[in-house]
Amino acid sequence: MAMTITEKIIAAHAGRDSVAPGELVNAKVDIALGNDITAPVAIREFEKLDVKTVWDKHRVVLVPDHFVPNKDIQSAEQAKMLREFSRRHELVNYFELGRMGIEHCLLPEQGLVLPGDLIIGADSHTCTYGALGAFSTGVGSTDLAAAMALGEIWLKVPAAIKFVYSGELSPWVGGKDLILYTIGKIGVDGARYRSMEFTGPVIEGLEIDGRMTMANMAVEAGAKNGIIIPDDITKNYVTGRARREYDFLDSDPDANYEQIYDFDVTNLSPQVALPHLPENVKPVEEAGDISIDQAVIGSCTNGRISDLRQAASVLKGKKIDPRVRAIIFPGTQEIYRQAVKEGLVEIFIDAGAAVSTPTCGPCLGGHAGILGAGERAISTTNRNFVGRMGHPESEVYLSNPAVAAASAVAGRIIHPGEVA
Amino acid sequence: MECKGKVWKFGEDIDTDAIIPARYLNTSDPAELALHCMEDADPEFPGKVQPGDIIAAGKNFGCGSSREHAPIAIKAAGVSCVIAGSFARIFYRNAFNIGLPIFECAEAADNIEENDQVEVDMKSGRIINKTKGEEYSAVPIPPFMQEIINAGGLINYVARRVKQNA
């Protein structure tokens, strides 16, 4: 039976020759992930079960990244739960402050998630790892608890939607713009319960960081997973990182798709999602005259080295507008080190931007860059819901790192071409 | 458990940040979360919701984050069930896993208004609007989800499997 890559991965992990959309299966997981918000709830549920320890101490991964460095006493207690649980169960992949990163930047970098894997994480942006040709999806804490005990998860096989991108990308346009454009076209529930498969010559030419940005935001269209067929770019990325076997799978030419979208992205401008939904997407030229108070560059969506390079290429020799606070969040310690080595951090500091240790921080309105009433941010993060970055009367505009950097310089949302 | 009460009506695409803002996620205590339930959609909601009340909303309820705190906050606020045009997938899983009854019904979501008195028969998925004298049918709960409910939530279901494996 012809299958998509998603169906093949699920079938392989369910011990089946084939699966079809709508079927419920029990699948083995390769990695189960939790963070300092979701894991405390999972740990409490796990402890209700009559099991001595986790199913595999190498494959339960805990990353305190949301409210870390601990922003207050309560968040310190939550992070402590992860730390103590990791020690008690001798988890190999617990990542402490100073050796950590934002989970969805960290796991691929560390070679913990690989092509052909089936991964669940108690974080909605777990779908990021689809960029490596894995099936990867977000779940809640109780599902994580069950997976920590059994190494299994029940799944409904999703129907698939294929997106084919062709044409030539303009300067300053990348993965973020492609995914914002796509969400703008299909809406925040346009791929609800579906698998989004990103294909076509533009994707084949997209570097791994841009692919991760795209898969990361599949959940913003309601998808169960986003996925890209692994190729030489994937191979280059995982080589030297992987410490176990992995599997390059492909979709069959006659695989079944519920829908196929063809997007010619020649002449696509950098995209901006206006408040308060990621589907309110416009080309940056049509965003209007929007002054900003803050620019956030980083997150699991755009905190990778190529994102920082892009921001630095705009900010080099420039000054952040005096009315704007710009905050850069490298995704991991390794990315931070690389940014220091390449002189990017110096460019940021010279421009008048703050550079933070890796954290989810302001993306979810956690800490380290919260907005007050009436304030506005341009941000390379993934959500612009009401109150997402702070006060319910604040506003978040989503963009790629070049647009965020250029807007920080101009004090209003602009096309990077205007300042770079 | 019975689902019977006054309806609070919300719009489409109610996200998990509206259900429970992340600024309160430095705790997972259900009672504390309940104090901020739906706060960014309606700041007065936590003060006025009564035990048994029902939330009705449009499509894609619970979109966004995977935080289980969202259905936990709703349940702890005393809400007996959520009726929506559709649910985002992680919220849907989480609601079943923690035992918050949810019903998918576009017709009900379209026709039910704030303050309507509504009753839901959990077994059949019949939604009865007492105020308007209307009835709607929710999408049936898949048998596997019913099994989880019958077991008393996912953890009890898994506990059984753990025993079988032992």
XYZ file of C-alpha atoms in Angstrom, chain A residues 24 26 37 41 44-45 49-51 67 72 74 78 122-124 137-143 146 150 152-154 188-189 192-193 224 277 364 383 385-388 390 392, chain B residues 13 15 17 22-23 25-28 32 40 59-60 63-69 72 86-90 92-94 97-98 104 144-145 148 154-155 158-159 161-162 165:
84
model
C -5.817 4.278 16.010
C -0.280 2.131 19.762
C 6.027 23.720 32.769
C 2.436 17.666 35.971
C 3.045 13.742 39.444
C 0.941 11.559 37.132
C 1.696 4.489 38.362
C 3.081 1.339 39.832
C 6.407 1.483 37.974
C 11.045 29.916 33.181
C 10.665 33.304 40.864
C 7.488 28.927 42.275
C 9.090 23.437 39.236
C 4.853 17.768 26.180
C 5.290 20.981 24.255
C 3.278 21.917 21.203
C 4.147 15.735 17.760
C 3.129 17.695 20.840
C 1.083 16.102 23.597
C 0.021 17.001 27.125
C 1.545 16.075 30.450
C -0.547 12.969 31.085
C 0.373 11.558 27.679
C 2.212 7.399 30.069
C 5.532 2.512 28.774
C 4.410 4.030 23.940
C 1.736 6.436 22.801
C -1.688 5.953 21.228
C -5.013 28.497 12.162
C -7.115 25.342 11.829
C -6.221 20.592 12.143
C -5.414 16.924 12.970
C -0.406 17.068 14.228
C -3.606 35.188 15.314
C 5.117 32.878 26.081
C 2.364 33.080 18.498
C -2.354 35.599 20.755
C -3.877 38.145 23.154
C -1.514 38.553 26.122
C 1.029 36.163 24.660
C 2.598 40.060 28.597
C -3.545 41.491 27.555
C -9.988 30.011 17.955
C -6.275 29.719 22.431
C -3.134 31.553 26.439
C 1.473 31.507 30.812
C 2.143 34.077 33.529
C 2.067 28.547 34.783
C 4.597 28.728 37.587
C 2.064 26.577 39.414
C 0.060 23.535 38.398
C -4.877 28.425 41.705
C -7.588 37.087 28.993
C -14.242 26.350 16.007
C -10.721 25.327 17.064
C -5.519 25.976 19.911
C -1.914 26.790 20.730
C 0.120 25.329 23.509
C 0.154 21.764 24.865
C -0.379 22.969 28.439
C -2.626 20.515 30.241
C -3.146 23.381 32.660
C -7.290 21.533 34.318
C -14.269 21.897 16.901
C -11.292 21.367 19.192
C -7.566 21.753 18.603
C -5.988 18.305 18.764
C -3.723 18.561 21.810
C -8.825 17.363 22.759
C -6.398 14.674 24.006
C -5.667 16.540 27.215
C -6.832 12.439 29.674
C -7.769 14.575 32.672
C -17.909 18.726 19.306
C -11.104 4.172 22.270
C -11.630 7.521 24.001
C -10.154 5.876 28.535
C -5.500 7.871 30.891
C -3.405 7.251 33.988
C -2.095 2.989 31.709
C -1.939 1.616 35.264
C -1.556 -1.873 31.143
C 1.410 -1.639 33.499
C 2.949 -6.058 31.363
